[in-house]
Amino acid sequence: MASDRGQLRADASDDTLWRSSRSGDQGAFAALYERHASTIYNYLFRRVADWSEAEDLTAVVFLEAYRRRSDAVIVDGKLLPWLYGIATNVLRNRRRAQWRHRRLLAQLASEPGGETGSDVHARVEAAEQMRSVLNHITSLPRAQQDVIALCTWSGLSYEEAAVALGVPVGTVRSRLSRARASLAELESAPGHKQVDMERRRRAER
């Protein structure tokens, strides 16, 4: 019987599960968590570059979603745009981006052995690349950072991002256009090219 209920929940739409959770069905909310937690975690990780911090923030997002369950906005039967909106608001309250980047690199440097030199080099290179991308992103105005993360990284449509951010679709389009133009300028800056050349030289040694 329990397995039958689990299968019914797995097949149910977000809208159906959310209405059940509002009526006190904790199993329905748990099913929504299982369905969307990894997506929200990936979004948060890309914003903070810290695995443990992303896990903590994911928990905060779903606690806040449960607290505000009577205010949920369902878009085309999907809860995810609304969850992205909560995640974005949670991030706005956690403005310690540079400290997180330094902590991530410190963790990579201090982890115990067991990896080969090439493995360590690959991980450090990946961390440097992520830090470079995040440094560019975090140099943008906060509103532009949000649309880049939602539309480019998480693949939301303009309409879904508009719901997540609580702004008109036209505002999403214009912010994304300005953000892309700013990032293109940063990518073409002489300093950025010099850093890339130095990274390639180190990789070839």
PDB file of C-alpha atoms in Angstrom:
ATOM      1  CA  MET A   1       0.000   0.000   0.000  1.00  0.00           C
ATOM      2  CA  ALA A   2       2.790   2.409   0.913  1.00  0.00           C
ATOM      3  CA  SER A   3       4.573   1.616  -2.342  1.00  0.00           C
ATOM      4  CA  ASP A   4       1.351   2.315  -4.250  1.00  0.00           C
ATOM      5  CA  ARG A   5       1.050   5.721  -2.597  1.00  0.00           C
ATOM      6  CA  GLY A   6       4.677   6.422  -3.420  1.00  0.00           C
ATOM      7  CA  GLN A   7       4.109   5.585  -7.077  1.00  0.00           C
ATOM      8  CA  LEU A   8       1.001   7.775  -7.203  1.00  0.00           C
ATOM      9  CA  ARG A   9       2.999  10.678  -5.800  1.00  0.00           C
ATOM     10  CA  ALA A  10       5.820  10.068  -8.251  1.00  0.00           C
ATOM     11  CA  ASP A  11       3.334  10.257 -11.126  1.00  0.00           C
ATOM     12  CA  ALA A  12       1.416  13.253  -9.764  1.00  0.00           C
ATOM     13  CA  SER A  13       1.915  16.770 -11.086  1.00  0.00           C
ATOM     14  CA  ASP A  14       3.580  19.476  -9.013  1.00  0.00           C
ATOM     15  CA  ASP A  15       0.221  21.205  -8.724  1.00  0.00           C
ATOM     16  CA  THR A  16      -1.464  18.097  -7.312  1.00  0.00           C
ATOM     17  CA  LEU A  17       1.339  17.430  -4.844  1.00  0.00           C
ATOM     18  CA  TRP A  18       1.429  21.028  -3.698  1.00  0.00           C
ATOM     19  CA  ARG A  19      -2.322  21.123  -3.060  1.00  0.00           C
ATOM     20  CA  SER A  20      -1.937  17.936  -1.020  1.00  0.00           C
ATOM     21  CA  SER A  21       0.957  19.404   0.958  1.00  0.00           C
ATOM     22  CA  ARG A  22      -1.101  22.494   1.745  1.00  0.00           C
ATOM     23  CA  SER A  23      -3.707  20.162   3.218  1.00  0.00           C
ATOM     24  CA  GLY A  24      -1.112  18.680   5.559  1.00  0.00           C
ATOM     25  CA  ASP A  25       0.177  15.736   3.502  1.00  0.00           C
ATOM     26  CA  GLN A  26       3.855  15.670   4.468  1.00  0.00           C
ATOM     27  CA  GLY A  27       4.487  12.795   2.077  1.00  0.00           C
ATOM     28  CA  ALA A  28       3.442  15.013  -0.825  1.00  0.00           C
ATOM     29  CA  PHE A  29       5.913  17.686   0.228  1.00  0.00           C
ATOM     30  CA  ALA A  30       8.628  15.043   0.588  1.00  0.00           C
ATOM     31  CA  ALA A  31       7.882  13.910  -2.974  1.00  0.00           C
ATOM     32  CA  LEU A  32       8.305  17.487  -4.213  1.00  0.00           C
ATOM     33  CA  TYR A  33      11.599  17.709  -2.355  1.00  0.00           C
ATOM     34  CA  GLU A  34      12.848  14.504  -3.977  1.00  0.00           C
ATOM     35  CA  ARG A  35      11.762  15.802  -7.376  1.00  0.00           C
ATOM     36  CA  HIS A  36      13.364  19.249  -7.239  1.00  0.00           C
ATOM     37  CA  ALA A  37      16.069  19.312  -4.541  1.00  0.00           C
ATOM     38  CA  SER A  38      18.943  18.341  -6.840  1.00  0.00           C
ATOM     39  CA  THR A  39      17.990  21.028  -9.378  1.00  0.00           C
ATOM     40  CA  ILE A  40      17.865  23.722  -6.703  1.00  0.00           C
ATOM     41  CA  TYR A  41      21.130  22.433  -5.224  1.00  0.00           C
ATOM     42  CA  ASN A  42      22.880  22.672  -8.600  1.00  0.00           C
ATOM     43  CA  TYR A  43      21.607  26.222  -9.069  1.00  0.00           C
ATOM     44  CA  LEU A  44      22.856  27.234  -5.616  1.00  0.00           C
ATOM     45  CA  PHE A  45      26.207  25.519  -6.063  1.00  0.00           C
ATOM     46  CA  ARG A  46      26.840  27.446  -9.262  1.00  0.00           C
ATOM     47  CA  ARG A  47      26.175  30.654  -7.366  1.00  0.00           C
ATOM     48  CA  VAL A  48      28.251  29.996  -4.239  1.00  0.00           C
ATOM     49  CA  ALA A  49      30.954  27.526  -5.427  1.00  0.00           C
ATOM     50  CA  ASP A  50      30.782  25.594  -2.165  1.00  0.00           C
ATOM     51  CA  TRP A  51      29.232  22.126  -1.875  1.00  0.00           C
ATOM     52  CA  SER A  52      28.416  22.229   1.834  1.00  0.00           C
ATOM     53  CA  GLU A  53      27.078  25.781   1.644  1.00  0.00           C
ATOM     54  CA  ALA A  54      24.864  24.804  -1.295  1.00  0.00           C
ATOM     55  CA  GLU A  55      23.480  21.885   0.724  1.00  0.00           C
ATOM     56  CA  ASP A  56      22.693  24.176   3.653  1.00  0.00           C
ATOM     57  CA  LEU A  57      21.035  26.726   1.392  1.00  0.00           C
ATOM     58  CA  THR A  58      18.970  24.020  -0.311  1.00  0.00           C
ATOM     59  CA  ALA A  59      17.565  23.056   3.075  1.00  0.00           C
ATOM     60  CA  VAL A  60      16.775  26.709   3.791  1.00  0.00           C
ATOM     61  CA  VAL A  61      14.965  27.035   0.447  1.00  0.00           C
ATOM     62  CA  PHE A  62      12.664  24.088   1.128  1.00  0.00           C
ATOM     63  CA  LEU A  63      12.019  25.124   4.718  1.00  0.00           C
ATOM     64  CA  GLU A  64      11.013  28.544   3.431  1.00  0.00           C
ATOM     65  CA  ALA A  65       8.892  26.936   0.701  1.00  0.00           C
ATOM     66  CA  TYR A  66       7.059  24.868   3.302  1.00  0.00           C
ATOM     67  CA  ARG A  67       6.542  27.918   5.509  1.00  0.00           C
ATOM     68  CA  ARG A  68       5.141  29.857   2.549  1.00  0.00           C
ATOM     69  CA  ARG A  69       3.255  26.950   0.994  1.00  0.00           C
ATOM     70  CA  SER A  70      -0.010  28.904   0.886  1.00  0.00           C
ATOM     71  CA  ASP A  71       1.681  31.533  -1.341  1.00  0.00           C
ATOM     72  CA  ALA A  72       3.050  29.170  -3.995  1.00  0.00           C
ATOM     73  CA  VAL A  73       2.824  30.160  -7.658  1.00  0.00           C
ATOM     74  CA  ILE A  74       2.406  27.269 -10.099  1.00  0.00           C
ATOM     75  CA  VAL A  75       3.477  27.991 -13.696  1.00  0.00           C
ATOM     76  CA  ASP A  76       2.121  25.592 -16.327  1.00  0.00           C
ATOM     77  CA  GLY A  77       1.775  22.943 -13.636  1.00  0.00           C
ATOM     78  CA  LYS A  78       5.378  23.434 -12.447  1.00  0.00           C
ATOM     79  CA  LEU A  79       6.544  24.578  -9.018  1.00  0.00           C
ATOM     80  CA  LEU A  80      10.193  25.006  -9.998  1.00  0.00           C
ATOM     81  CA  PRO A  81      10.062  28.684 -11.095  1.00  0.00           C
ATOM     82  CA  TRP A  82       8.662  29.621  -7.683  1.00  0.00           C
ATOM     83  CA  LEU A  83      11.359  27.567  -5.935  1.00  0.00           C
ATOM     84  CA  TYR A  84      14.005  29.349  -7.998  1.00  0.00           C
ATOM     85  CA  GLY A  85      12.544  32.615  -6.764  1.00  0.00           C
ATOM     86  CA  ILE A  86      12.924  31.518  -3.148  1.00  0.00           C
ATOM     87  CA  ALA A  87      16.477  30.323  -3.832  1.00  0.00           C
ATOM     88  CA  THR A  88      17.358  33.669  -5.388  1.00  0.00           C
ATOM     89  CA  ASN A  89      16.009  35.513  -2.354  1.00  0.00           C
ATOM     90  CA  VAL A  90      17.978  33.236  -0.030  1.00  0.00           C
ATOM     91  CA  LEU A  91      21.131  34.017  -1.997  1.00  0.00           C
ATOM     92  CA  ARG A  92      20.490  37.727  -1.672  1.00  0.00           C
ATOM     93  CA  ASN A  93      20.736  37.276   2.083  1.00  0.00           C
ATOM     94  CA  ARG A  94      24.072  35.459   1.788  1.00  0.00           C
ATOM     95  CA  ARG A  95      26.415  38.031   0.295  1.00  0.00           C
ATOM     96  CA  ARG A  96      29.707  36.477   1.258  1.00  0.00           C
ATOM     97  CA  ALA A  97      30.739  35.375  -2.234  1.00  0.00           C
ATOM     98  CA  GLN A  98      34.442  36.218  -2.051  1.00  0.00           C
ATOM     99  CA  TRP A  99      34.854  34.527   1.331  1.00  0.00           C
ATOM    100  CA  ARG A 100      33.176  31.400  -0.045  1.00  0.00           C
ATOM    101  CA  HIS A 101      35.515  31.314  -3.030  1.00  0.00           C
ATOM    102  CA  ARG A 102      38.580  31.520  -0.761  1.00  0.00           C
ATOM    103  CA  ARG A 103      37.209  28.820   1.538  1.00  0.00           C
ATOM    104  CA  LEU A 104      36.613  26.474  -1.411  1.00  0.00           C
ATOM    105  CA  LEU A 105      40.181  26.870  -2.624  1.00  0.00           C
ATOM    106  CA  ALA A 106      41.512  26.368   0.908  1.00  0.00           C
ATOM    107  CA  GLN A 107      39.541  23.128   1.195  1.00  0.00           C
ATOM    108  CA  LEU A 108      40.952  21.873  -2.092  1.00  0.00           C
ATOM    109  CA  ALA A 109      44.479  22.632  -0.928  1.00  0.00           C
ATOM    110  CA  SER A 110      44.088  20.989   2.496  1.00  0.00           C
ATOM    111  CA  GLU A 111      42.239  17.782   1.601  1.00  0.00           C
ATOM    112  CA  PRO A 112      44.121  14.541   2.458  1.00  0.00           C
ATOM    113  CA  GLY A 113      46.071  12.556  -0.117  1.00  0.00           C
ATOM    114  CA  GLY A 114      44.885   9.707  -2.269  1.00  0.00           C
ATOM    115  CA  GLU A 115      44.780  11.599  -5.538  1.00  0.00           C
ATOM    116  CA  THR A 116      47.451  11.624  -8.201  1.00  0.00           C
ATOM    117  CA  GLY A 117      49.237  14.810  -9.148  1.00  0.00           C
ATOM    118  CA  SER A 118      47.214  15.050 -12.350  1.00  0.00           C
ATOM    119  CA  ASP A 119      43.947  14.669 -10.390  1.00  0.00           C
ATOM    120  CA  VAL A 120      44.896  17.454  -8.014  1.00  0.00           C
ATOM    121  CA  HIS A 121      46.001  19.647 -10.920  1.00  0.00           C
ATOM    122  CA  ALA A 122      42.693  19.059 -12.713  1.00  0.00           C
ATOM    123  CA  ARG A 123      40.683  19.941  -9.618  1.00  0.00           C
ATOM    124  CA  VAL A 124      42.660  23.112  -8.991  1.00  0.00           C
ATOM    125  CA  GLU A 125      42.288  24.108 -12.645  1.00  0.00           C
ATOM    126  CA  ALA A 126      38.530  23.524 -12.432  1.00  0.00           C
ATOM    127  CA  ALA A 127      38.337  25.596  -9.259  1.00  0.00           C
ATOM    128  CA  GLU A 128      40.299  28.416 -10.897  1.00  0.00           C
ATOM    129  CA  GLN A 129      38.022  28.376 -13.915  1.00  0.00           C
ATOM    130  CA  MET A 130      34.924  28.460 -11.731  1.00  0.00           C
ATOM    131  CA  ARG A 131      36.384  31.293  -9.675  1.00  0.00           C
ATOM    132  CA  SER A 132      37.149  33.235 -12.857  1.00  0.00           C
ATOM    133  CA  VAL A 133      33.594  32.791 -14.121  1.00  0.00           C
ATOM    134  CA  LEU A 134      32.093  33.680 -10.755  1.00  0.00           C
ATOM    135  CA  ASN A 135      34.327  36.731 -10.428  1.00  0.00           C
ATOM    136  CA  HIS A 136      32.991  37.959 -13.759  1.00  0.00           C
ATOM    137  CA  ILE A 137      29.411  37.193 -12.782  1.00  0.00           C
ATOM    138  CA  THR A 138      29.677  38.815  -9.352  1.00  0.00           C
ATOM    139  CA  SER A 139      31.052  41.997 -10.923  1.00  0.00           C
ATOM    140  CA  LEU A 140      27.636  42.508 -12.536  1.00  0.00           C
ATOM    141  CA  PRO A 141      24.722  44.220 -10.776  1.00  0.00           C
ATOM    142  CA  ARG A 142      22.796  41.787  -8.600  1.00  0.00           C
ATOM    143  CA  ALA A 143      19.721  41.879 -10.866  1.00  0.00           C
ATOM    144  CA  GLN A 144      21.846  40.854 -13.866  1.00  0.00           C
ATOM    145  CA  GLN A 145      23.529  38.073 -11.879  1.00  0.00           C
ATOM    146  CA  ASP A 146      20.112  36.615 -11.132  1.00  0.00           C
ATOM    147  CA  VAL A 147      18.932  36.473 -14.754  1.00  0.00           C
ATOM    148  CA  ILE A 148      22.245  34.946 -15.900  1.00  0.00           C
ATOM    149  CA  ALA A 149      21.939  32.222 -13.255  1.00  0.00           C
ATOM    150  CA  LEU A 150      18.289  31.485 -13.990  1.00  0.00           C
ATOM    151  CA  CYS A 151      18.174  31.734 -17.787  1.00  0.00           C
ATOM    152  CA  THR A 152      21.689  30.657 -18.791  1.00  0.00           C
ATOM    153  CA  TRP A 153      22.752  28.209 -16.073  1.00  0.00           C
ATOM    154  CA  SER A 154      19.384  26.788 -15.033  1.00  0.00           C
ATOM    155  CA  GLY A 155      17.664  26.970 -18.414  1.00  0.00           C
ATOM    156  CA  LEU A 156      14.501  28.769 -17.351  1.00  0.00           C
ATOM    157  CA  SER A 157      12.429  30.464 -20.019  1.00  0.00           C
ATOM    158  CA  TYR A 158      11.997  34.226 -19.864  1.00  0.00           C
ATOM    159  CA  GLU A 159       8.471  33.684 -18.542  1.00  0.00           C
ATOM    160  CA  GLU A 160       9.625  31.294 -15.793  1.00  0.00           C
ATOM    161  CA  ALA A 161      12.461  33.615 -14.773  1.00  0.00           C
ATOM    162  CA  ALA A 162       9.984  36.485 -14.612  1.00  0.00           C
ATOM    163  CA  VAL A 163       7.871  34.490 -12.147  1.00  0.00           C
ATOM    164  CA  ALA A 164      10.943  33.575 -10.091  1.00  0.00           C
ATOM    165  CA  LEU A 165      12.067  37.208  -9.860  1.00  0.00           C
ATOM    166  CA  GLY A 166       8.654  38.829  -9.701  1.00  0.00           C
ATOM    167  CA  VAL A 167       9.321  41.147 -12.656  1.00  0.00           C
ATOM    168  CA  PRO A 168       7.854  41.548 -16.177  1.00  0.00           C
ATOM    169  CA  VAL A 169       9.181  39.351 -18.983  1.00  0.00           C
ATOM    170  CA  GLY A 170      10.533  42.422 -20.780  1.00  0.00           C
ATOM    171  CA  THR A 171      12.656  43.250 -17.736  1.00  0.00           C
ATOM    172  CA  VAL A 172      14.181  39.765 -17.810  1.00  0.00           C
ATOM    173  CA  ARG A 173      15.036  40.167 -21.498  1.00  0.00           C
ATOM    174  CA  SER A 174      16.666  43.569 -21.051  1.00  0.00           C
ATOM    175  CA  ARG A 175      18.654  42.525 -17.969  1.00  0.00           C
ATOM    176  CA  LEU A 176      19.925  39.417 -19.731  1.00  0.00           C
ATOM    177  CA  SER A 177      20.928  41.421 -22.788  1.00  0.00           C
ATOM    178  CA  ARG A 178      22.863  43.933 -20.665  1.00  0.00           C
ATOM    179  CA  ALA A 179      24.502  41.139 -18.656  1.00  0.00           C
ATOM    180  CA  ARG A 180      25.683  39.333 -21.788  1.00  0.00           C
ATOM    181  CA  ALA A 181      27.085  42.547 -23.227  1.00  0.00           C
ATOM    182  CA  SER A 182      28.968  43.270 -19.996  1.00  0.00           C
ATOM    183  CA  LEU A 183      30.389  39.744 -19.831  1.00  0.00           C
ATOM    184  CA  ALA A 184      31.511  39.949 -23.458  1.00  0.00           C
ATOM    185  CA  GLU A 185      33.426  43.127 -22.619  1.00  0.00           C
ATOM    186  CA  LEU A 186      35.068  41.441 -19.633  1.00  0.00           C
ATOM    187  CA  GLU A 187      36.040  38.403 -21.702  1.00  0.00           C
ATOM    188  CA  SER A 188      37.704  40.601 -24.317  1.00  0.00           C
ATOM    189  CA  ALA A 189      39.584  42.744 -21.790  1.00  0.00           C
ATOM    190  CA  PRO A 190      43.426  42.543 -22.048  1.00  0.00           C
ATOM    191  CA  GLY A 191      43.763  41.483 -18.407  1.00  0.00           C
ATOM    192  CA  HIS A 192      41.477  38.521 -18.903  1.00  0.00           C
ATOM    193  CA  LYS A 193      43.428  37.346 -21.961  1.00  0.00           C
ATOM    194  CA  GLN A 194      46.692  37.593 -20.023  1.00  0.00           C
ATOM    195  CA  VAL A 195      45.290  35.423 -17.209  1.00  0.00           C
ATOM    196  CA  ASP A 196      44.153  32.803 -19.733  1.00  0.00           C
ATOM    197  CA  MET A 197      47.603  32.724 -21.361  1.00  0.00           C
ATOM    198  CA  GLU A 198      49.286  32.278 -17.986  1.00  0.00           C
ATOM    199  CA  ARG A 199      46.897  29.433 -17.092  1.00  0.00           C
ATOM    200  CA  ARG A 200      47.665  27.654 -20.359  1.00  0.00           C
ATOM    201  CA  ARG A 201      51.415  28.031 -19.785  1.00  0.00           C
ATOM    202  CA  ARG A 202      51.106  26.444 -16.340  1.00  0.00           C
ATOM    203  CA  ALA A 203      49.055  23.571 -17.767  1.00  0.00           C
ATOM    204  CA  GLU A 204      51.732  22.831 -20.362  1.00  0.00           C
ATOM    205  CA  ARG A 205      54.548  22.507 -17.828  1.00  0.00           C
TER     206      ARG A 205
END
